[in-house]
Short mmCIF file of C-alpha atoms and ligand atoms in Angstrom, two decimals:
data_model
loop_
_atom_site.label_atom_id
_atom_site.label_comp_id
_atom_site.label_asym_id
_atom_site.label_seq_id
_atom_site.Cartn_x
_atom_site.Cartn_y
_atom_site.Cartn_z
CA UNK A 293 -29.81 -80.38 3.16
CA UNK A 294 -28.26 -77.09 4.96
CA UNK A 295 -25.20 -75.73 5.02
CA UNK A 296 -22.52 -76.73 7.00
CA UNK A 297 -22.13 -74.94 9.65
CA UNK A 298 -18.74 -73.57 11.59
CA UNK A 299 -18.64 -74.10 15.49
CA UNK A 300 -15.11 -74.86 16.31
CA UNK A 301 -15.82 -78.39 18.21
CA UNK A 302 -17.38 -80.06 15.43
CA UNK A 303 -15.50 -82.50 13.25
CA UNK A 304 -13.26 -80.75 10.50
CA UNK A 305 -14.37 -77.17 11.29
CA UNK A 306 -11.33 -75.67 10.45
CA UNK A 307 -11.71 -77.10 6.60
CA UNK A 308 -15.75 -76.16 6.75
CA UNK A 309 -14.32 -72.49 7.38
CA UNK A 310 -12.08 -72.49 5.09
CA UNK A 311 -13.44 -73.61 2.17
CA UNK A 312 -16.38 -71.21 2.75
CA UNK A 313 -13.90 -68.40 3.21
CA UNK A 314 -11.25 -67.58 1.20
CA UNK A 315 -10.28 -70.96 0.17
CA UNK A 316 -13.55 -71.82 -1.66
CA UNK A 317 -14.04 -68.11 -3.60
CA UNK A 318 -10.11 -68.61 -5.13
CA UNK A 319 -11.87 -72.25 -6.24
CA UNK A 320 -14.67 -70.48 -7.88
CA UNK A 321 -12.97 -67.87 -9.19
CA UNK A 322 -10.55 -69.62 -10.85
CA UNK A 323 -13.33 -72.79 -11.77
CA UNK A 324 -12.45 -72.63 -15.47
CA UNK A 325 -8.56 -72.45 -15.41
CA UNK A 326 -8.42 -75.67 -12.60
CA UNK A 327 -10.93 -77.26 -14.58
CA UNK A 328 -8.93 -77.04 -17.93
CA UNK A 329 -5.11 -78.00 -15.53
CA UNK A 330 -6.99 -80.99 -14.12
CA UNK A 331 -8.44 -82.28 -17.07
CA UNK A 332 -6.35 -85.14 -17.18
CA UNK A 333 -7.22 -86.41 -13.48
CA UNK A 334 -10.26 -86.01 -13.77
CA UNK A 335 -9.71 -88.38 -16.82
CA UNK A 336 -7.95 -90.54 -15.08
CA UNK A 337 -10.06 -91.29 -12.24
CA UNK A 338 -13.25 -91.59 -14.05
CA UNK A 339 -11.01 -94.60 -15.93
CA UNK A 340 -10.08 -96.21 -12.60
CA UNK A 341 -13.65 -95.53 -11.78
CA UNK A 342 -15.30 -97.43 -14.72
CA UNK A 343 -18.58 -95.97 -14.49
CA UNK A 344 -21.53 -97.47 -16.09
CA UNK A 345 -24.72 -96.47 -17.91
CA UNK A 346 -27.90 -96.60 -14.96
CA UNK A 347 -25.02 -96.25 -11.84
CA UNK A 348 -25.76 -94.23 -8.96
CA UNK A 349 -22.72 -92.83 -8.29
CA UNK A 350 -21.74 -90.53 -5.01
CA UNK A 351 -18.83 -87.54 -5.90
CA UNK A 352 -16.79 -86.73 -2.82
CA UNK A 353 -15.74 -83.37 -2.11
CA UNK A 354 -17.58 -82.33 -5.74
CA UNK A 355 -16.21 -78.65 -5.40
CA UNK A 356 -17.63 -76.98 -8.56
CA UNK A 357 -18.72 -80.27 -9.69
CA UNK A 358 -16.25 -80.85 -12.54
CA UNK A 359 -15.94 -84.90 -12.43
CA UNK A 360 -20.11 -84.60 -10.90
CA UNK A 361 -20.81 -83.94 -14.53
CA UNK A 362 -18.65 -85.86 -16.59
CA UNK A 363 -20.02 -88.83 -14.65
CA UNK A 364 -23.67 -87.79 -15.28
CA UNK A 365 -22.88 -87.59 -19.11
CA UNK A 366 -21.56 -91.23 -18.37
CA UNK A 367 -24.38 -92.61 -16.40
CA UNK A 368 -26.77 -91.45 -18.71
CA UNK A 369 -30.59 -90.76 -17.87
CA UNK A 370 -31.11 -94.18 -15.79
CA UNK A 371 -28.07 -93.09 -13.59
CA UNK A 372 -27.51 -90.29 -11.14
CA UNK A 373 -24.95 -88.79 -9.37
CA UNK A 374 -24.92 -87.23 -6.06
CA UNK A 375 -21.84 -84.30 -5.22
CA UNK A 376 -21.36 -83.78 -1.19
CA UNK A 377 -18.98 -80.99 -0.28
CA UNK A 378 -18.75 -78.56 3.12
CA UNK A 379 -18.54 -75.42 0.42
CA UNK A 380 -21.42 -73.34 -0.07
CA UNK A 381 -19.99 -71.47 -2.71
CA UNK A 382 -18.38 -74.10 -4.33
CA UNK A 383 -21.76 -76.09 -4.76
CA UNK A 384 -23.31 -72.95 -5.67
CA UNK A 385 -21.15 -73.01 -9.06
CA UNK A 386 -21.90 -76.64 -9.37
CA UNK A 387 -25.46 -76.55 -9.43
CA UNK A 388 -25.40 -73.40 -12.09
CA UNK A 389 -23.08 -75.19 -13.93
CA UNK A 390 -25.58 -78.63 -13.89
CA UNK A 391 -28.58 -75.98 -14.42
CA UNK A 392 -26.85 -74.66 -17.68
CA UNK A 393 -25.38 -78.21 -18.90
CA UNK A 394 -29.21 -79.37 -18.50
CA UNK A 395 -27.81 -81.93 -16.47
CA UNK A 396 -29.87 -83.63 -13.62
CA UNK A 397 -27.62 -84.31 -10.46
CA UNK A 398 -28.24 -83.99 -7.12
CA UNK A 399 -25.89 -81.46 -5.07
CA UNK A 400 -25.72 -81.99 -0.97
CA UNK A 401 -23.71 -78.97 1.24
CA UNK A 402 -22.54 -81.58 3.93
CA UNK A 403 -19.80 -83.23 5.82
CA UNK A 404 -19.14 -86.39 3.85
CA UNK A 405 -16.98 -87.68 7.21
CA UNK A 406 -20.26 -87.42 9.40
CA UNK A 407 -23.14 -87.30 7.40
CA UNK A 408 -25.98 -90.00 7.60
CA UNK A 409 -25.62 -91.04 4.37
CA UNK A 410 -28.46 -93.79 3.43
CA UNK A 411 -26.81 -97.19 3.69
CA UNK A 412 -26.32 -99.32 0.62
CA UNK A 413 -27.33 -97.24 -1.75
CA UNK A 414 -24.35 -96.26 -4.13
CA UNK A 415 -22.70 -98.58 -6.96
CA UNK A 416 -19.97 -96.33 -7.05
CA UNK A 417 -17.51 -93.38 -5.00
CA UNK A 418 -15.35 -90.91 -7.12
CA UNK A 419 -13.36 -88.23 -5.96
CA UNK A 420 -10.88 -85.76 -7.33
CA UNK A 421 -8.88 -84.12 -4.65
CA UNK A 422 -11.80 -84.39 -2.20
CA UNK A 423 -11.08 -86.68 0.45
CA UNK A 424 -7.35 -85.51 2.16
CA UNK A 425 -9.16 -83.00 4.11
CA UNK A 426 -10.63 -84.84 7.08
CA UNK A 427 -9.72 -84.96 10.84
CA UNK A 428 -10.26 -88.67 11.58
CA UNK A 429 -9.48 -90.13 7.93
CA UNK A 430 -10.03 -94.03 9.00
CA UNK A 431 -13.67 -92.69 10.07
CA UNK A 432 -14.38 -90.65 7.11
CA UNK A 433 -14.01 -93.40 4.95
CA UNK A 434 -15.76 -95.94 7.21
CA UNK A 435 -18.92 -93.62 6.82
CA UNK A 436 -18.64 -93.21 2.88
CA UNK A 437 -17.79 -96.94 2.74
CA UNK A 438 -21.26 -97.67 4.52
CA UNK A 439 -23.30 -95.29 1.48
CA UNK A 440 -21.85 -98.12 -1.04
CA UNK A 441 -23.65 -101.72 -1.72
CA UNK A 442 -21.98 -104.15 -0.52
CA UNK A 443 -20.26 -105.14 -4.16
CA UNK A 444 -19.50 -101.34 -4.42
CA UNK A 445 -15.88 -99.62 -5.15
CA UNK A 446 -14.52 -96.55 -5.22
CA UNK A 447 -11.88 -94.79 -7.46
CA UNK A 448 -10.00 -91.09 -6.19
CA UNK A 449 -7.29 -89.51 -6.65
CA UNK A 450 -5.07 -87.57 -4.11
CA UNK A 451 -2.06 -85.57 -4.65
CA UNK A 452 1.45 -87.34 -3.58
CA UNK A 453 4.23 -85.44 -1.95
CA UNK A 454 5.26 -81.66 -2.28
CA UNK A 455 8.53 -82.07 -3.65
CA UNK A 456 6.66 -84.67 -6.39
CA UNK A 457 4.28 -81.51 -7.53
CA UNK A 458 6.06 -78.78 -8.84
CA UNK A 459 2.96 -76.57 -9.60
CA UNK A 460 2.72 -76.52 -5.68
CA UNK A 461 6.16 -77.08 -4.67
CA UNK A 462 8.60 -74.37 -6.75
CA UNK A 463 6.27 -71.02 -6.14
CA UNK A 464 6.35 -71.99 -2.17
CA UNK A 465 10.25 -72.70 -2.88
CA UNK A 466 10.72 -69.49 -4.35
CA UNK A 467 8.79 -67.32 -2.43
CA UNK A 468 9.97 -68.97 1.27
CA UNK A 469 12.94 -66.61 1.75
CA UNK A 470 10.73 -63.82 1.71
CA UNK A 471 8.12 -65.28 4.02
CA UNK A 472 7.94 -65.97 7.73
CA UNK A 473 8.86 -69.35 9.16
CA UNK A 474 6.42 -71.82 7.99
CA UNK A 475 4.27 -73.20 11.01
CA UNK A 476 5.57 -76.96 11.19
CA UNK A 477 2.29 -79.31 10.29
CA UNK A 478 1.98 -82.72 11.32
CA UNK A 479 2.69 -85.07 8.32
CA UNK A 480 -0.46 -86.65 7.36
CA UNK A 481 -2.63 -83.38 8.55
CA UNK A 482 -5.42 -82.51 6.93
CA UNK A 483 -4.83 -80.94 3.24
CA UNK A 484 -3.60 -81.59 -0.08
CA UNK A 485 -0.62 -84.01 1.15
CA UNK A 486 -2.40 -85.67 3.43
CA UNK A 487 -2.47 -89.25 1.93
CA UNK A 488 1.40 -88.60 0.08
CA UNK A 489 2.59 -91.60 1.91
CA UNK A 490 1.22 -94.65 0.64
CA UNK A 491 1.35 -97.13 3.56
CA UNK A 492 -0.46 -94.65 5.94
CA UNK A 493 -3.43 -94.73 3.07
CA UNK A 494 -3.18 -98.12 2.78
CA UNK A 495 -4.02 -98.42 6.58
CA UNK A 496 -6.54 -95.54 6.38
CA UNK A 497 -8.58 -97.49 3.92
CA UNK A 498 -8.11 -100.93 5.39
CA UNK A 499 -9.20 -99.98 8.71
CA UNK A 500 -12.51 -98.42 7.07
CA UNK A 501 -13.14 -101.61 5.81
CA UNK A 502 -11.84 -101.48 1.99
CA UNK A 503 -10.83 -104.28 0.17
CA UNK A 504 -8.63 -104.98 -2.89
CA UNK A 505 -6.94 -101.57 -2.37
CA UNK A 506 -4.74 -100.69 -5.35
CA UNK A 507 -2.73 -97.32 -4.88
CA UNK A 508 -0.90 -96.75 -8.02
CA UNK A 509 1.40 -94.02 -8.97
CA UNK A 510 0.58 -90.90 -11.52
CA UNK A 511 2.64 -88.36 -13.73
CA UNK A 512 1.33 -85.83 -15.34
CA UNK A 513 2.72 -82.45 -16.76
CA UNK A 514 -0.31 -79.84 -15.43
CA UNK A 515 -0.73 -76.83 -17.89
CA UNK A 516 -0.50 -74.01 -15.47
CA UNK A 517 -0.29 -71.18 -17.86
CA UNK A 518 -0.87 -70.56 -21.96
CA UNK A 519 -0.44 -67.95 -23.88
CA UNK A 520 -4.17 -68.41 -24.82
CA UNK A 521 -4.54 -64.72 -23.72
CA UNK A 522 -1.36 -63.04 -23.33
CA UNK A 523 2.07 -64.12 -21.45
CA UNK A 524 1.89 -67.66 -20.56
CA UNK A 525 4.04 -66.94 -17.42
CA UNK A 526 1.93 -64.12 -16.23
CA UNK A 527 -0.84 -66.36 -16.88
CA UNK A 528 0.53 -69.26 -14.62
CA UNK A 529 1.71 -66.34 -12.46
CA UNK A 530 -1.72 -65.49 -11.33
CA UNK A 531 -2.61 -69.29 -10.25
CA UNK A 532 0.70 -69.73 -8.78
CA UNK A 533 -0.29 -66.80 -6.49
CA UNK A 534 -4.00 -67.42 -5.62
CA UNK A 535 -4.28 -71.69 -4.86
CA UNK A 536 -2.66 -74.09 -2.62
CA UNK A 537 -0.38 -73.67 0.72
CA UNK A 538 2.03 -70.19 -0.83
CA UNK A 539 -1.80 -68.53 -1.45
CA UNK A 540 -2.71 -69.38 2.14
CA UNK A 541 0.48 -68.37 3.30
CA UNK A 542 0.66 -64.74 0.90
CA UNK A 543 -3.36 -64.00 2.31
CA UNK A 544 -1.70 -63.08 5.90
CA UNK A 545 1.67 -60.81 4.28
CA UNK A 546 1.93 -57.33 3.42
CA UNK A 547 1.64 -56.02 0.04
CA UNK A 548 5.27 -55.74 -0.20
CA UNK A 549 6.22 -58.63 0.94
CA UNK A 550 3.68 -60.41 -1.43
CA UNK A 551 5.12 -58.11 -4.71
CA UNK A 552 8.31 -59.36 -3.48
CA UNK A 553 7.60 -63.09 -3.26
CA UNK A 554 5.51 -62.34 -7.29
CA UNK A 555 8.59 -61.36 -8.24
CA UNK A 556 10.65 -64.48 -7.11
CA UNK A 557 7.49 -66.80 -8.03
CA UNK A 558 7.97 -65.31 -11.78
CA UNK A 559 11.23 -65.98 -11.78
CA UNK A 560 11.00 -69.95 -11.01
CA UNK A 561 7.64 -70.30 -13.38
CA UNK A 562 10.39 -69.61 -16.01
CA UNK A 563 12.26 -72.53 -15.63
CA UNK A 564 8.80 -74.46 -16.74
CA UNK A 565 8.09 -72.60 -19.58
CA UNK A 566 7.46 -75.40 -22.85
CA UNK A 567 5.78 -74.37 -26.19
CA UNK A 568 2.54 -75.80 -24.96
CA UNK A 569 3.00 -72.77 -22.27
CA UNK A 570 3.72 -73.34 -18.62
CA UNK A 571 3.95 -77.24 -17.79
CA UNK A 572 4.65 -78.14 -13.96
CA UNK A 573 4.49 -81.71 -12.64
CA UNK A 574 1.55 -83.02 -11.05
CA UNK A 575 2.11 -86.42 -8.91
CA UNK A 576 -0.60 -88.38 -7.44
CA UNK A 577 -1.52 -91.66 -6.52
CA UNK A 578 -4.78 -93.25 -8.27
CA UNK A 579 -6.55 -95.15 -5.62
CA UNK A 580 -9.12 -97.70 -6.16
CA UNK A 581 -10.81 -100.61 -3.79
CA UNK A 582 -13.97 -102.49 -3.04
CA UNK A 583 -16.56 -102.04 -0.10
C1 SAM B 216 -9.08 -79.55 -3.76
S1 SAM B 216 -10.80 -79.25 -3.75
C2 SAM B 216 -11.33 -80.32 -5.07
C3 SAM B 216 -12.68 -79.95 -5.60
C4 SAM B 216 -13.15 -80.73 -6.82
N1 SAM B 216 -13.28 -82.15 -6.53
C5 SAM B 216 -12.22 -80.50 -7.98
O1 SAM B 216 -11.42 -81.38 -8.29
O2 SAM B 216 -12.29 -79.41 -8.57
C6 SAM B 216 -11.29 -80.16 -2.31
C7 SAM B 216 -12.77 -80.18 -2.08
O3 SAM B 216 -13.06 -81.03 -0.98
C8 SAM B 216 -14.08 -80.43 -0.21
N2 SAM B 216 -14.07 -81.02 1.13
C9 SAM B 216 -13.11 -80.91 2.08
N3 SAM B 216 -13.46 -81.59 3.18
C10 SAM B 216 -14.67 -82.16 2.94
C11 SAM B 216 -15.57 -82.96 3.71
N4 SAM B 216 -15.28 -83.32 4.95
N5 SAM B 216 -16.74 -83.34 3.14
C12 SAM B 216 -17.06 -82.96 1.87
N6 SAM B 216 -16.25 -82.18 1.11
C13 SAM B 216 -15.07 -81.79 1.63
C14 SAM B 216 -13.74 -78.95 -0.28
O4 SAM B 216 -14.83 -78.12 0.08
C15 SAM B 216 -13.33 -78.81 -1.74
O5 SAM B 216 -14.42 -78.54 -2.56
#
């Protein structure tokens, strides 16, 4: 399969570019560190998910392929697990990371919204924080839903709101009065709050045909910086500044401006600051149904 590709008509270009661009290297960069803060998502969807030995299993929006291989080592060698995702550079990692781990799954660069995926053919969907990205949602899942057999499910997990997720929500607090007006986004637009109201997924999922749809409510503290190699607030400092919307936002600032808003992130990462190093609430819904 190719890469996606970019023109500005096609479905969901504007998430193809950036998670190419900018977006995607932060991702890979910092693989290891969202790896080890996600952990316990990744946990808990692979629970909801209730993989078996000898499933074929399809990973939505795989990234750097994180829950792709914990649900390999689950499968086992009669299974096999396919990760889709629009980022080059993202799969890249994934399939170096599978290489090293020895680990035999299948990596696709694609648009899971549009792509022809063959019909029937998956027991099971996962996803980690892979499917609030898409332009016509109801669609999107319509198309996954017609990859799984007909007594398939799915399990993912997608964050809630922004005031629910501190790790997102206090840096953007604290940096705001420095920044420029924030331009006003639709709610329910593409990106990581997409799906924070729960009766608008409901509907999503319903009108792609799911059944049985369970969307249950999360907690958990994320570990956003230890003091596994130095100041634990420095070391939360540095994702607090490179991923999500204030990262975004900081890319297009001046350098003073961004040593400004640093300063005022710092400040609030403080207030979070535990002996197992820099905890932040994480809140997301855990969403499972049947094809
Ligand atoms: C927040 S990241 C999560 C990545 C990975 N699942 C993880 O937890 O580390 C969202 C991922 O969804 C991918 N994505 C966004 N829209 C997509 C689409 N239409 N089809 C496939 N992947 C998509 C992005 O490229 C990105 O890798």
């Amino acid at each position: 399969m190719t890469s996606a590709s970019t023109s500005p008509d096609q479905p969901n270009a504007q998430q193809i570019e950036e998670w190419n661009g900018r977006v995607g290297e932060r991702w890979v960069l910092h693989q290891d560190r969202l790896d080890r803060m996600l952990a316990p998502m990744s946990a808990a969807v692979l629970s909801a998910a209730a993989l078996k030995s000898g499933e074929q299993v399809l990973d939505i929006g795989c990234g750097c392929g994180a829950t792709t291989l914990e649900a390999a080592r689950i499968l086992g060698p009669n299974g096999h697990v396919t990760g889709v995702d629009i980022s080059d550079p993202m799969v890249k990692r994934a399939r170096e990371r599978a290489t090293a781990a020895k680990i035999d799954a299948t990596f696709n660069v694609a648009d899971a919204a549009t792509y022809h995926f063959k019909a029937a053919q998956f027991d099971a969907m996962i996803s980690r924080f892979g499917v609030m990205f898409f332009d016509n949602p109801p669609a999107a899942f319509a198309n996954i839903r017609a990859s799984l057999k007909a007594t398939g499910r799915m399990a993912f997990v997608c964050w809630r709101s922004m005031p629910e997720n501190d790790w997102l929500g206090a840096p953007l607090k604290a940096a705001m009065p420095f920044l420029p007006p924030m331009e006003k986004t639709e709610p329910g637009a593409p990106g990581p709050f997409a799906f924070a109201d729960r009766d608008r997924l409901n509907g999503i999922l319903s009108e792609a045909g799911f059944r049985s749809i369970r969307i249950e409510a999360h907690d958990e503290g994320l570990t956003m910086g230890t003091s596994a190699n130095g100041d634990a607030v420095d070391d939360a400092l540095v994702q607090a500044m490179e991923i999500g919307p204030l990262s975004r936002m900081l890319a297009k600032q001046p350098d003073d401006i961004r040593q400004t808003a640093r300063t005022a992130v710092r400040e609030a990462l403080l207030d979070y600051v535990t002996p197992q190093g820099v905890v932040m609430s994480g809140a997301v819904w855990i969403v499972t149904a049947k094809a």
